[in-house]
Tab-separated table of C-alpha atoms in Angstrom:
chain	number	residue	atom	x	y	z
A	1	UNK	CA	0.000	0.000	0.000
A	2	UNK	CA	2.759	2.426	0.948
A	3	UNK	CA	4.705	1.624	-2.212
A	4	UNK	CA	1.645	2.343	-4.357
A	5	UNK	CA	1.010	5.565	-2.429
A	6	UNK	CA	4.610	6.668	-3.002
A	7	UNK	CA	4.169	6.096	-6.733
A	8	UNK	CA	0.788	7.790	-6.946
A	9	UNK	CA	1.748	10.889	-4.945
A	10	UNK	CA	4.778	11.198	-7.225
A	11	UNK	CA	2.658	10.930	-10.376
A	12	UNK	CA	0.036	13.535	-9.545
A	13	UNK	CA	-0.932	16.235	-7.059
A	14	UNK	CA	-2.240	15.308	-3.630
A	15	UNK	CA	-5.820	16.330	-4.484
A	16	UNK	CA	-5.844	14.042	-7.530
A	17	UNK	CA	-5.003	10.895	-5.544
A	18	UNK	CA	-7.979	8.953	-4.208
A	19	UNK	CA	-7.771	6.221	-1.598
A	20	UNK	CA	-10.287	4.187	-3.622
A	21	UNK	CA	-7.972	4.203	-6.653
A	22	UNK	CA	-4.987	3.531	-4.428
A	23	UNK	CA	-6.721	0.509	-2.894
A	24	UNK	CA	-7.564	-0.827	-6.343
A	25	UNK	CA	-3.988	-0.339	-7.557
A	26	UNK	CA	-2.582	-1.986	-4.434
A	27	UNK	CA	-5.055	-4.860	-4.711
A	28	UNK	CA	-6.534	-4.307	-1.247
A	29	UNK	CA	-9.854	-3.221	0.180
A	30	UNK	CA	-10.142	0.527	0.827
A	31	UNK	CA	-10.917	-0.172	4.473
A	32	UNK	CA	-7.467	-1.719	4.856
A	33	UNK	CA	-5.860	1.613	3.949
A	34	UNK	CA	-8.009	3.327	6.557
A	35	UNK	CA	-7.147	0.628	9.095
A	36	UNK	CA	-3.383	0.987	8.661
A	37	UNK	CA	-3.058	4.669	7.829
A	38	UNK	CA	-6.270	6.466	8.806
A	39	UNK	CA	-7.288	9.010	6.208
A	40	UNK	CA	-5.579	10.184	3.014
A	41	UNK	CA	-3.655	12.927	4.827
A	42	UNK	CA	-2.260	10.388	7.301
A	43	UNK	CA	-1.225	8.168	4.396
A	44	UNK	CA	0.476	11.159	2.770
A	45	UNK	CA	2.325	11.883	6.033
A	46	UNK	CA	3.567	8.272	5.985
A	47	UNK	CA	4.833	8.850	2.430
A	48	UNK	CA	6.608	12.052	3.508
A	49	UNK	CA	8.241	10.227	6.435
A	50	UNK	CA	9.375	7.426	4.138
A	51	UNK	CA	10.871	9.850	1.611
A	52	UNK	CA	12.935	11.814	4.141
A	53	UNK	CA	13.868	9.276	6.815
A	54	UNK	CA	17.511	8.252	6.847
A	55	UNK	CA	18.422	4.656	7.578
A	56	UNK	CA	19.467	4.032	11.166
A	57	UNK	CA	23.198	4.727	11.680
A	58	UNK	CA	23.997	1.032	12.174
A	59	UNK	CA	22.456	0.301	8.747
A	60	UNK	CA	24.737	2.773	6.975
A	61	UNK	CA	28.344	1.979	6.234
A	62	UNK	CA	30.635	4.953	6.679
A	63	UNK	CA	32.651	5.207	3.463
A	64	UNK	CA	36.412	4.740	3.645
A	65	UNK	CA	39.235	6.454	1.783
A	66	UNK	CA	40.250	10.045	1.261
A	67	UNK	CA	37.880	12.877	2.077
A	68	UNK	CA	36.903	13.158	-1.589
A	69	UNK	CA	36.313	9.393	-1.878
A	70	UNK	CA	34.099	9.460	1.228
A	71	UNK	CA	32.218	12.491	-0.081
A	72	UNK	CA	31.758	10.908	-3.526
A	73	UNK	CA	30.439	7.701	-1.953
A	74	UNK	CA	28.073	9.653	0.303
A	75	UNK	CA	26.753	11.785	-2.563
A	76	UNK	CA	26.320	8.709	-4.795
A	77	UNK	CA	24.309	7.023	-2.017
A	78	UNK	CA	22.215	10.182	-1.594
A	79	UNK	CA	21.490	10.463	-5.322
A	80	UNK	CA	20.622	6.756	-5.500
A	81	UNK	CA	18.164	7.299	-2.653
A	82	UNK	CA	16.654	10.413	-4.241
A	83	UNK	CA	16.512	8.827	-7.685
A	84	UNK	CA	14.635	5.771	-6.449
A	85	UNK	CA	11.444	7.811	-5.997
A	86	UNK	CA	12.556	11.040	-7.674
A	87	UNK	CA	9.335	12.874	-8.390
A	88	UNK	CA	7.785	11.891	-5.056
A	89	UNK	CA	10.913	13.017	-3.190
A	90	UNK	CA	10.860	16.364	-5.005
A	91	UNK	CA	7.184	16.872	-4.274
A	92	UNK	CA	7.330	16.093	-0.573
A	93	UNK	CA	10.523	18.047	0.081
A	94	UNK	CA	9.258	20.980	-1.973
A	95	UNK	CA	5.831	21.334	-0.331
A	96	UNK	CA	3.973	20.376	-3.487
A	97	UNK	CA	1.759	17.937	-1.615
A	98	UNK	CA	-0.875	19.201	0.788
A	99	UNK	CA	0.378	22.781	0.822
A	100	UNK	CA	1.334	24.606	3.992
A	101	UNK	CA	0.758	21.793	6.478
A	102	UNK	CA	2.435	22.164	9.885
A	103	UNK	CA	2.701	18.384	10.326
A	104	UNK	CA	4.476	17.983	6.976
A	105	UNK	CA	6.801	20.858	7.902
A	106	UNK	CA	7.536	19.211	11.269
A	107	UNK	CA	8.474	15.936	9.538
A	108	UNK	CA	10.702	17.774	7.047
A	109	UNK	CA	12.372	19.794	9.816
A	110	UNK	CA	13.008	16.655	11.879
A	111	UNK	CA	14.577	15.007	8.831
A	112	UNK	CA	16.804	18.040	8.195
A	113	UNK	CA	17.941	18.065	11.824
A	114	UNK	CA	18.571	14.301	11.822
A	115	UNK	CA	20.635	14.562	8.620
A	116	UNK	CA	22.669	17.422	10.068
A	117	UNK	CA	23.248	15.498	13.297
A	118	UNK	CA	24.382	12.467	11.300
A	119	UNK	CA	26.849	14.421	9.201
A	120	UNK	CA	28.384	16.296	12.137
A	121	UNK	CA	28.754	12.993	13.996
A	122	UNK	CA	30.318	11.316	10.939
A	123	UNK	CA	32.863	14.132	10.808
A	124	UNK	CA	33.705	13.559	14.486
A	125	UNK	CA	32.591	17.058	15.464
A	126	UNK	CA	29.833	16.236	17.960
A	127	UNK	CA	31.826	17.722	20.817
A	128	UNK	CA	32.687	20.958	19.034
A	129	UNK	CA	31.856	24.143	20.879
A	130	UNK	CA	30.271	25.178	17.582
A	131	UNK	CA	28.314	22.026	16.808
A	132	UNK	CA	25.056	24.028	16.559
A	133	UNK	CA	26.602	26.240	13.879
A	134	UNK	CA	28.031	23.206	12.066
A	135	UNK	CA	24.582	21.602	12.025
A	136	UNK	CA	23.132	24.830	10.621
A	137	UNK	CA	25.708	24.743	7.814
A	138	UNK	CA	24.666	21.193	6.963
A	139	UNK	CA	21.010	22.226	6.893
A	140	UNK	CA	22.000	24.964	4.417
A	141	UNK	CA	23.704	22.304	2.311
A	142	UNK	CA	20.412	20.373	2.476
A	143	UNK	CA	18.738	23.296	0.700
A	144	UNK	CA	21.266	22.924	-2.120
A	145	UNK	CA	20.531	19.182	-2.280
A	146	UNK	CA	16.800	19.881	-2.676
A	147	UNK	CA	17.339	22.558	-5.342
A	148	UNK	CA	19.800	20.383	-7.282
A	149	UNK	CA	17.424	17.415	-7.058
A	150	UNK	CA	14.658	19.529	-8.587
A	151	UNK	CA	16.939	20.651	-11.444
A	152	UNK	CA	17.865	17.029	-12.167
A	153	UNK	CA	14.542	15.255	-11.671
A	154	UNK	CA	11.873	17.809	-12.555
A	155	UNK	CA	13.490	20.270	-14.921
A	156	UNK	CA	16.085	18.006	-16.516
A	157	UNK	CA	18.416	21.006	-16.693
A	158	UNK	CA	21.224	19.074	-14.976
A	159	UNK	CA	22.259	15.459	-15.349
A	160	UNK	CA	22.772	13.204	-12.381
A	161	UNK	CA	26.528	13.403	-13.015
A	162	UNK	CA	26.436	17.216	-12.976
A	163	UNK	CA	24.418	17.202	-9.761
A	164	UNK	CA	26.900	14.742	-8.278
A	165	UNK	CA	29.812	17.082	-9.072
A	166	UNK	CA	27.966	20.096	-7.657
A	167	UNK	CA	27.011	18.366	-4.414
A	168	UNK	CA	30.357	16.622	-3.941
A	169	UNK	CA	32.342	19.821	-4.541
A	170	UNK	CA	30.110	21.788	-2.167
A	171	UNK	CA	30.275	19.101	0.529
A	172	UNK	CA	34.052	18.770	0.196
A	173	UNK	CA	34.413	22.545	0.607
A	174	UNK	CA	32.005	22.571	3.532
A	175	UNK	CA	33.880	19.813	5.354
A	176	UNK	CA	37.460	20.750	4.438
A	177	UNK	CA	37.275	24.532	4.528
A	178	UNK	CA	34.138	25.927	6.137
A	179	UNK	CA	33.772	23.550	9.107
A	180	UNK	CA	37.337	24.170	10.347
A	181	UNK	CA	36.850	27.958	10.101
A	182	UNK	CA	33.634	27.843	12.095
A	183	UNK	CA	35.015	25.353	14.613
A	184	UNK	CA	38.167	27.456	15.195
A	185	UNK	CA	36.305	30.753	15.545
A	186	UNK	CA	35.701	31.509	19.250
């Protein structure tokens, strides 16, 4: 059911998705959707959560190698993840779903904070006196990820390879140059 919902919310606007059609496509009774998810909005919130939730840290292998090799591996993983459900990811991260919904915004904010926490931890900077600022920098980088994803998936103005270069270069600069400046600044 969730897989079908992910596909359908990626194919068309929120208002154009019906739970009756979703049930038919998933091969289940409509009442089953209501049983597991509640109403259509609750199902959409489950889709949003699925699109933006990172795997648990123990399920992610930290890449090895030079900084650039680790960054390239991380960006490749990110683009694989985004590309798997591209249009749905773009829609839920770009507020194209149910509009200005505080619950959707809360889920997106939690995902941004979790991603920032993960990156700062992976860089070994959890104990920095400036960890709050470092997390804010990562959240800014997240805005670039969302904009680049839209250019690649929706507009087709950039290829995946071009987006990879953009994101990897920006992340390398962030980690190698910007983080140390912020962390060293009293």
